[in-house]
Amino acid sequence: MDSRLLSGTVDMLILDVLSRGDSYGYQIAQTVMAQSRDFFELKEGSLYPALHRLERQGWCKAYWVDTSEGRRRKYYKITPKGGAALKTKREQWSKFASAVNGVLGMNHVLA
Amino acid sequence: MYWHDEFESALPPPRDDEPANLRCDIADELADHLECAMQRELRSTDDANQARSNVLARFGNPHRIARQLWLDSMKGRIMTQRILIATNVILAVATIAVAVFAVSVVRESRQFQAGLVAELRTTMGQMLDERTVVLAAQPTGVNAAPVAAAAPEVPPAVVDETDDDPHERSSQHLAELTDNWRAAFAAGNELLSLPPEQGIAILRENWQRIEHVSSRQQIIKAFAFSVMQDLHPHMIDVMHLGMTDESPEVQTWAMGYLKWMAFEDFAKDFAGYERWRERHEDRPQQEVMVASLNDWVNRLEAGDESATALLRERSMLSLRDQPFMREAAQNIGLPMVLEPLVQPAAEPRATQQQVATVKGALARIGEMKPDEAYMRRVILPIVSAGTTSPVFTEALFTLEGEQHAWARDILLEMLHEVVLRPQRDMTGDVFTLARVLASYRDPSLIPHFIALVAANNTYETVYGIGWFGLNPLTGVGYDETHDGEWWKQWWNENRQRYPEPARSMAIPDLGAASAGRDDAASSDIRSAGGNEHMRYRLYGSDADSPEYGYKLIVVLPGGDGSDDFRFFVGEIQEQALPEGYLLAQLIAPVWDPNQPERVVWPTQGLKWPTMQFSTEQFIEAVIDDIAETHELNERHIYALGWSSGGPPVYATAMQEQTRLSGAFVIMSVFHPQQYSPAENAKGRAFYILHSPDDFIAMRFPEQAVQTLTAAGASATLQTYDGGHGWHGDVFGMIRHGIEWLEQAGQSPKAPASHSSSTGGD
């Protein structure tokens, strides 16, 4: 996939996953890939700077959990501010996609 | 932990203004991801190096990412520091300029003043001379003026010198503290090094002068950590400073540390702190701690939830590190109170809270170091239940240390079991068993460890046993090239430095045991209908044919669906299946190099361009093939698939025509648009197993149950803890699911091309 199409959508993908429940980095990466059927060929590690940025922005907050394997695992939870940001981004994406499809004559695909 | 160590070296050198936990947090988070990914890869390959390469290929450069996270976090501080430095430089230059100007002004001023003084003196001298002349001319006795005195001399300046006094020094250090956490912690340790009464007096005197919250926190921490060695007799008094501090953040730290002393969580009951303090006023600190421990144990025994909640603390350092507290705990009877609390660990459906409580109780037991009789009675049953227990690791850790060397043979046998007959991801189990065994400091373990490495030679043993087991006993550092053969060579060259009987021990040959186990799997590879791409293993065919024919489970493994799963599948057949079952393990065909990464089991609804047949056709062909040589009980033919093996099981069981009477699906998605209409599944049974912690959302299995039930099938969803993968009582869960299928399944629709054999239950 052209990586330029992905630019700016990573935040939305992460927030979308978190909107369905608290999650941790590996799980988020796997969910994005499973639900997109691997279409987004993200390097798994590239999620982490985005996750940390979202945390600093207050769109999600983090907490640590001890796993049964003796590791610490950092979970993320979407905040109300993050939920609002996700809603905005979804609307923006929808308008963008619709506009592009309109130009390309592909509006019937959305039906 | 191997991944974790890598990150420490990847980050820039520590800075004074760096948050205390930053690097540890980054390393822990990324290491957890990589470890999860490693476990995923090792399900589909035995080659640890290949697995690691795959993990890194998907993850990216972990060092770069760690550095980026660190930099992103420190950016603000670095910029602030740079601005501060620049400001300081400017200020310094300005100060120097002002100083130079001031010096020159003073110098000029002095000269000017000196000139003035000289003139004044001259003038005064003249005046005095004149007055003397005048007075001399005056008649005596009338307004006689004194004889002019000499100009007074200016006394020399007196310079004070300050004595180098510890009180002054520490006070000054405290007053000068900024938000540099290291300096604050050092100041706290400086106070600890003073005589206790002096240290606490200085701290009380200067507490209000410590400006920064973080500094006050660090000082509290320094005193709190004294519990690990020489407990400061005024630790509670220092915590009182924290509890009465104006900053809630300082109070929070003090409350956390007070748990080790008061055995209460005052965060939930802040007013309770004052009551506790009044109750123990004027008592010596040790007495307060023992009395508080006693109160807590009484509440624990009474089932008080707040007392039980405290049990779930990661560590109670006062119990762990203070002999008088361990002795008090024994005398009060804490081990006996904890004994019933660890029993829920044996329950296969223990809740998360119960598991957390058991883990806490085990941690307290480990801290108290009870005797062998207690450990055999309480801990060994948990450990012996096997690696499927959710608290297996915590129970094992209580056996760490030479005092528990009596458990050596039991744990060594367990390690053999885990390595030679793996039931699930064995990483944590091997690491923990090896570490606990190594803590017994018994060199006769070395040949056994080496034998296990040689028999397995995967990441789990080369690293797990190599680092956690062999390194403490040999001093040899971990190296991924140190496989079984390397260690055998090493033993031959180095055994002489060990005492008998270790020195004379040969390395056991476990290779024969592994081969025997493979034979014991009782499986052979067949080709359904002679089609070389339709390969499958058949288990259980040696058993006598049951009265109404064999029941059959067709297994589609997850991951890459390869033959590597034969050991695990063999264990399913041996440990999970009721009597009278055959088990067929399908081996996923590889149509081209790209296919396994995309679609392991292509179906009618999810095709792969180069596939020669769908997985639905494969399953049916295998059933037909087995039916050629074995009488089958048509009422009990099920497909079982997990992860990537789940969707084709759904697809096959939802066909209009199929010999399947039910399906068992674990940790899988559900995409109904890829399957035949759900109405086809009417009368069939679906048992679905899923973990709410799985990265595959619960909505998939929930939708499956809803859709299939609405279509007239019997469907149920059972959950388990642990996320994606096999966790907990694996074979118990599988057995339970099969039993449910047997009872829930109804007669299948008679397939048009097959005749049903008479069958009974």
PDB file of N, CA, C and O in Angstrom, chain B residues 508-549:
ATOM      1  N   PRO B 508      23.278 -37.112  30.539  1.00  0.00           N
ATOM      2  CA  PRO B 508      22.293 -38.116  30.114  1.00  0.00           C
ATOM      3  C   PRO B 508      21.929 -37.925  28.647  1.00  0.00           C
ATOM      4  O   PRO B 508      21.907 -36.808  28.132  1.00  0.00           O
ATOM      5  N   ASP B 509      21.610 -39.049  28.014  1.00  0.00           N
ATOM      6  CA  ASP B 509      21.200 -38.993  26.621  1.00  0.00           C
ATOM      7  C   ASP B 509      19.681 -38.988  26.566  1.00  0.00           C
ATOM      8  O   ASP B 509      19.050 -39.999  26.811  1.00  0.00           O
ATOM      9  N   LEU B 510      19.109 -37.849  26.258  1.00  0.00           N
ATOM     10  CA  LEU B 510      17.656 -37.738  26.210  1.00  0.00           C
ATOM     11  C   LEU B 510      17.132 -37.856  24.790  1.00  0.00           C
ATOM     12  O   LEU B 510      15.937 -37.774  24.564  1.00  0.00           O
ATOM     13  N   GLY B 511      18.037 -38.033  23.860  1.00  0.00           N
ATOM     14  CA  GLY B 511      17.612 -38.109  22.467  1.00  0.00           C
ATOM     15  C   GLY B 511      16.686 -39.272  22.216  1.00  0.00           C
ATOM     16  O   GLY B 511      15.652 -39.163  21.576  1.00  0.00           O
ATOM     17  N   ALA B 512      16.991 -40.424  22.821  1.00  0.00           N
ATOM     18  CA  ALA B 512      16.151 -41.611  22.658  1.00  0.00           C
ATOM     19  C   ALA B 512      14.773 -41.354  23.224  1.00  0.00           C
ATOM     20  O   ALA B 512      13.770 -41.768  22.685  1.00  0.00           O
ATOM     21  N   ALA B 513      14.717 -40.613  24.306  1.00  0.00           N
ATOM     22  CA  ALA B 513      13.421 -40.319  24.926  1.00  0.00           C
ATOM     23  C   ALA B 513      12.569 -39.505  23.983  1.00  0.00           C
ATOM     24  O   ALA B 513      11.381 -39.727  23.837  1.00  0.00           O
ATOM     25  N   SER B 514      13.178 -38.542  23.285  1.00  0.00           N
ATOM     26  CA  SER B 514      12.419 -37.702  22.370  1.00  0.00           C
ATOM     27  C   SER B 514      11.878 -38.530  21.225  1.00  0.00           C
ATOM     28  O   SER B 514      10.722 -38.417  20.839  1.00  0.00           O
ATOM     29  N   ALA B 515      12.720 -39.402  20.659  1.00  0.00           N
ATOM     30  CA  ALA B 515      12.267 -40.215  19.526  1.00  0.00           C
ATOM     31  C   ALA B 515      11.152 -41.137  19.962  1.00  0.00           C
ATOM     32  O   ALA B 515      10.163 -41.333  19.275  1.00  0.00           O
ATOM     33  N   GLY B 516      11.344 -41.685  21.187  1.00  0.00           N
ATOM     34  CA  GLY B 516      10.297 -42.584  21.672  1.00  0.00           C
ATOM     35  C   GLY B 516       8.974 -41.858  21.803  1.00  0.00           C
ATOM     36  O   GLY B 516       7.912 -42.369  21.488  1.00  0.00           O
ATOM     37  N   ARG B 517       9.095 -40.597  22.216  1.00  0.00           N
ATOM     38  CA  ARG B 517       7.869 -39.828  22.394  1.00  0.00           C
ATOM     39  C   ARG B 517       7.194 -39.592  21.058  1.00  0.00           C
ATOM     40  O   ARG B 517       5.984 -39.595  20.947  1.00  0.00           O
ATOM     41  N   ASP B 518       8.027 -39.364  20.053  1.00  0.00           N
ATOM     42  CA  ASP B 518       7.441 -39.142  18.748  1.00  0.00           C
ATOM     43  C   ASP B 518       6.671 -40.390  18.306  1.00  0.00           C
ATOM     44  O   ASP B 518       5.583 -40.313  17.745  1.00  0.00           O
ATOM     45  N   ASP B 519       7.284 -41.556  18.576  1.00  0.00           N
ATOM     46  CA  ASP B 519       6.584 -42.784  18.213  1.00  0.00           C
ATOM     47  C   ASP B 519       5.298 -42.905  19.005  1.00  0.00           C
ATOM     48  O   ASP B 519       4.283 -43.385  18.492  1.00  0.00           O
ATOM     49  N   ALA B 520       5.382 -42.463  20.257  1.00  0.00           N
ATOM     50  CA  ALA B 520       4.219 -42.616  21.118  1.00  0.00           C
ATOM     51  C   ALA B 520       3.074 -41.759  20.641  1.00  0.00           C
ATOM     52  O   ALA B 520       1.953 -41.936  21.066  1.00  0.00           O
ATOM     53  N   ALA B 521       3.338 -40.759  19.799  1.00  0.00           N
ATOM     54  CA  ALA B 521       2.257 -39.922  19.293  1.00  0.00           C
ATOM     55  C   ALA B 521       1.292 -40.747  18.463  1.00  0.00           C
ATOM     56  O   ALA B 521       0.176 -40.339  18.199  1.00  0.00           O
ATOM     57  N   SER B 522       1.716 -41.937  18.077  1.00  0.00           N
ATOM     58  CA  SER B 522       0.834 -42.868  17.361  1.00  0.00           C
ATOM     59  C   SER B 522       0.181 -42.222  16.173  1.00  0.00           C
ATOM     60  O   SER B 522      -1.035 -42.230  16.013  1.00  0.00           O
ATOM     61  N   SER B 523       0.938 -41.640  15.352  1.00  0.00           N
ATOM     62  CA  SER B 523       0.359 -41.026  14.173  1.00  0.00           C
ATOM     63  C   SER B 523       1.208 -41.352  12.975  1.00  0.00           C
ATOM     64  O   SER B 523       2.392 -41.657  13.086  1.00  0.00           O
ATOM     65  N   ASP B 524       0.578 -41.346  11.822  1.00  0.00           N
ATOM     66  CA  ASP B 524       1.334 -41.503  10.594  1.00  0.00           C
ATOM     67  C   ASP B 524       0.712 -40.547   9.589  1.00  0.00           C
ATOM     68  O   ASP B 524      -0.461 -40.177   9.688  1.00  0.00           O
ATOM     69  N   ILE B 525       1.511 -40.149   8.625  1.00  0.00           N
ATOM     70  CA  ILE B 525       1.023 -39.182   7.638  1.00  0.00           C
ATOM     71  C   ILE B 525       0.379 -39.947   6.497  1.00  0.00           C
ATOM     72  O   ILE B 525       0.953 -40.886   5.944  1.00  0.00           O
ATOM     73  N   ARG B 526      -0.832 -39.512   6.193  1.00  0.00           N
ATOM     74  CA  ARG B 526      -1.574 -40.146   5.091  1.00  0.00           C
ATOM     75  C   ARG B 526      -1.917 -39.084   4.066  1.00  0.00           C
ATOM     76  O   ARG B 526      -1.836 -37.896   4.332  1.00  0.00           O
ATOM     77  N   SER B 527      -2.333 -39.536   2.948  1.00  0.00           N
ATOM     78  CA  SER B 527      -2.794 -38.634   1.893  1.00  0.00           C
ATOM     79  C   SER B 527      -4.226 -39.017   1.556  1.00  0.00           C
ATOM     80  O   SER B 527      -4.487 -40.129   1.090  1.00  0.00           O
ATOM     81  N   ALA B 528      -5.124 -38.088   1.786  1.00  0.00           N
ATOM     82  CA  ALA B 528      -6.542 -38.387   1.562  1.00  0.00           C
ATOM     83  C   ALA B 528      -6.797 -38.622   0.084  1.00  0.00           C
ATOM     84  O   ALA B 528      -6.426 -37.790  -0.771  1.00  0.00           O
ATOM     85  N   GLY B 529      -7.381 -39.764  -0.218  1.00  0.00           N
ATOM     86  CA  GLY B 529      -7.710 -40.066  -1.608  1.00  0.00           C
ATOM     87  C   GLY B 529      -6.481 -40.162  -2.490  1.00  0.00           C
ATOM     88  O   GLY B 529      -6.599 -40.013  -3.712  1.00  0.00           O
ATOM     89  N   GLY B 530      -5.327 -40.370  -1.883  1.00  0.00           N
ATOM     90  CA  GLY B 530      -4.106 -40.465  -2.678  1.00  0.00           C
ATOM     91  C   GLY B 530      -3.589 -39.108  -3.143  1.00  0.00           C
ATOM     92  O   GLY B 530      -2.598 -39.038  -3.872  1.00  0.00           O
ATOM     93  N   ASN B 531      -4.253 -38.026  -2.733  1.00  0.00           N
ATOM     94  CA  ASN B 531      -3.828 -36.689  -3.167  1.00  0.00           C
ATOM     95  C   ASN B 531      -2.673 -36.233  -2.270  1.00  0.00           C
ATOM     96  O   ASN B 531      -2.852 -36.040  -1.070  1.00  0.00           O
ATOM     97  N   GLU B 532      -1.511 -36.069  -2.845  1.00  0.00           N
ATOM     98  CA  GLU B 532      -0.321 -35.750  -2.053  1.00  0.00           C
ATOM     99  C   GLU B 532      -0.414 -34.397  -1.355  1.00  0.00           C
ATOM    100  O   GLU B 532       0.351 -34.114  -0.442  1.00  0.00           O
ATOM    101  N   HIS B 533      -1.327 -33.553  -1.790  1.00  0.00           N
ATOM    102  CA  HIS B 533      -1.491 -32.257  -1.122  1.00  0.00           C
ATOM    103  C   HIS B 533      -2.459 -32.338   0.055  1.00  0.00           C
ATOM    104  O   HIS B 533      -2.528 -31.425   0.868  1.00  0.00           O
ATOM    105  N   MET B 534      -3.184 -33.446   0.139  1.00  0.00           N
ATOM    106  CA  MET B 534      -4.169 -33.589   1.229  1.00  0.00           C
ATOM    107  C   MET B 534      -3.563 -34.469   2.315  1.00  0.00           C
ATOM    108  O   MET B 534      -4.030 -35.569   2.592  1.00  0.00           O
ATOM    109  N   ARG B 535      -2.516 -33.948   2.938  1.00  0.00           N
ATOM    110  CA  ARG B 535      -1.805 -34.751   3.945  1.00  0.00           C
ATOM    111  C   ARG B 535      -2.429 -34.550   5.318  1.00  0.00           C
ATOM    112  O   ARG B 535      -2.813 -33.433   5.697  1.00  0.00           O
ATOM    113  N   TYR B 536      -2.481 -35.638   6.046  1.00  0.00           N
ATOM    114  CA  TYR B 536      -3.004 -35.528   7.410  1.00  0.00           C
ATOM    115  C   TYR B 536      -2.404 -36.644   8.251  1.00  0.00           C
ATOM    116  O   TYR B 536      -1.934 -37.650   7.733  1.00  0.00           O
ATOM    117  N   ARG B 537      -2.394 -36.423   9.573  1.00  0.00           N
ATOM    118  CA  ARG B 537      -1.962 -37.457  10.512  1.00  0.00           C
ATOM    119  C   ARG B 537      -3.198 -38.040  11.180  1.00  0.00           C
ATOM    120  O   ARG B 537      -4.141 -37.303  11.481  1.00  0.00           O
ATOM    121  N   LEU B 538      -3.154 -39.312  11.458  1.00  0.00           N
ATOM    122  CA  LEU B 538      -4.271 -39.976  12.109  1.00  0.00           C
ATOM    123  C   LEU B 538      -3.792 -40.535  13.446  1.00  0.00           C
ATOM    124  O   LEU B 538      -2.828 -41.289  13.502  1.00  0.00           O
ATOM    125  N   TYR B 539      -4.450 -40.167  14.518  1.00  0.00           N
ATOM    126  CA  TYR B 539      -4.098 -40.613  15.869  1.00  0.00           C
ATOM    127  C   TYR B 539      -5.194 -41.515  16.407  1.00  0.00           C
ATOM    128  O   TYR B 539      -6.374 -41.291  16.136  1.00  0.00           O
ATOM    129  N   GLY B 540      -4.766 -42.499  17.195  1.00  0.00           N
ATOM    130  CA  GLY B 540      -5.735 -43.333  17.906  1.00  0.00           C
ATOM    131  C   GLY B 540      -6.218 -44.519  17.128  1.00  0.00           C
ATOM    132  O   GLY B 540      -7.108 -45.239  17.581  1.00  0.00           O
ATOM    133  N   SER B 541      -5.639 -44.747  15.986  1.00  0.00           N
ATOM    134  CA  SER B 541      -6.162 -45.831  15.153  1.00  0.00           C
ATOM    135  C   SER B 541      -5.772 -47.202  15.684  1.00  0.00           C
ATOM    136  O   SER B 541      -6.277 -48.215  15.205  1.00  0.00           O
ATOM    137  N   ASP B 542      -4.860 -47.215  16.656  1.00  0.00           N
ATOM    138  CA  ASP B 542      -4.461 -48.505  17.208  1.00  0.00           C
ATOM    139  C   ASP B 542      -5.502 -49.064  18.169  1.00  0.00           C
ATOM    140  O   ASP B 542      -5.505 -50.251  18.467  1.00  0.00           O
ATOM    141  N   ALA B 543      -6.337 -48.178  18.660  1.00  0.00           N
ATOM    142  CA  ALA B 543      -7.323 -48.644  19.635  1.00  0.00           C
ATOM    143  C   ALA B 543      -8.389 -49.491  18.943  1.00  0.00           C
ATOM    144  O   ALA B 543      -8.638 -49.346  17.747  1.00  0.00           O
ATOM    145  N   ASP B 544      -9.000 -50.353  19.698  1.00  0.00           N
ATOM    146  CA  ASP B 544     -10.047 -51.207  19.143  1.00  0.00           C
ATOM    147  C   ASP B 544     -11.249 -50.380  18.737  1.00  0.00           C
ATOM    148  O   ASP B 544     -11.584 -49.391  19.391  1.00  0.00           O
ATOM    149  N   SER B 545     -11.904 -50.808  17.686  1.00  0.00           N
ATOM    150  CA  SER B 545     -13.060 -50.073  17.200  1.00  0.00           C
ATOM    151  C   SER B 545     -14.196 -50.159  18.210  1.00  0.00           C
ATOM    152  O   SER B 545     -14.558 -51.240  18.665  1.00  0.00           O
ATOM    153  N   PRO B 546     -14.749 -49.031  18.591  1.00  0.00           N
ATOM    154  CA  PRO B 546     -15.884 -49.035  19.522  1.00  0.00           C
ATOM    155  C   PRO B 546     -17.111 -49.674  18.861  1.00  0.00           C
ATOM    156  O   PRO B 546     -17.182 -49.827  17.637  1.00  0.00           O
ATOM    157  N   GLU B 547     -18.084 -49.930  19.692  1.00  0.00           N
ATOM    158  CA  GLU B 547     -19.246 -50.686  19.232  1.00  0.00           C
ATOM    159  C   GLU B 547     -19.972 -50.008  18.079  1.00  0.00           C
ATOM    160  O   GLU B 547     -20.385 -50.637  17.108  1.00  0.00           O
ATOM    161  N   TYR B 548     -20.146 -48.701  18.174  1.00  0.00           N
ATOM    162  CA  TYR B 548     -20.900 -47.985  17.145  1.00  0.00           C
ATOM    163  C   TYR B 548     -19.992 -47.215  16.209  1.00  0.00           C
ATOM    164  O   TYR B 548     -20.419 -46.315  15.508  1.00  0.00           O
ATOM    165  N   GLY B 549     -18.735 -47.562  16.205  1.00  0.00           N
ATOM    166  CA  GLY B 549     -17.812 -46.867  15.317  1.00  0.00           C
ATOM    167  C   GLY B 549     -17.047 -45.783  16.041  1.00  0.00           C
ATOM    168  O   GLY B 549     -17.441 -45.336  17.115  1.00  0.00           O
TER     169      GLY B 549
END
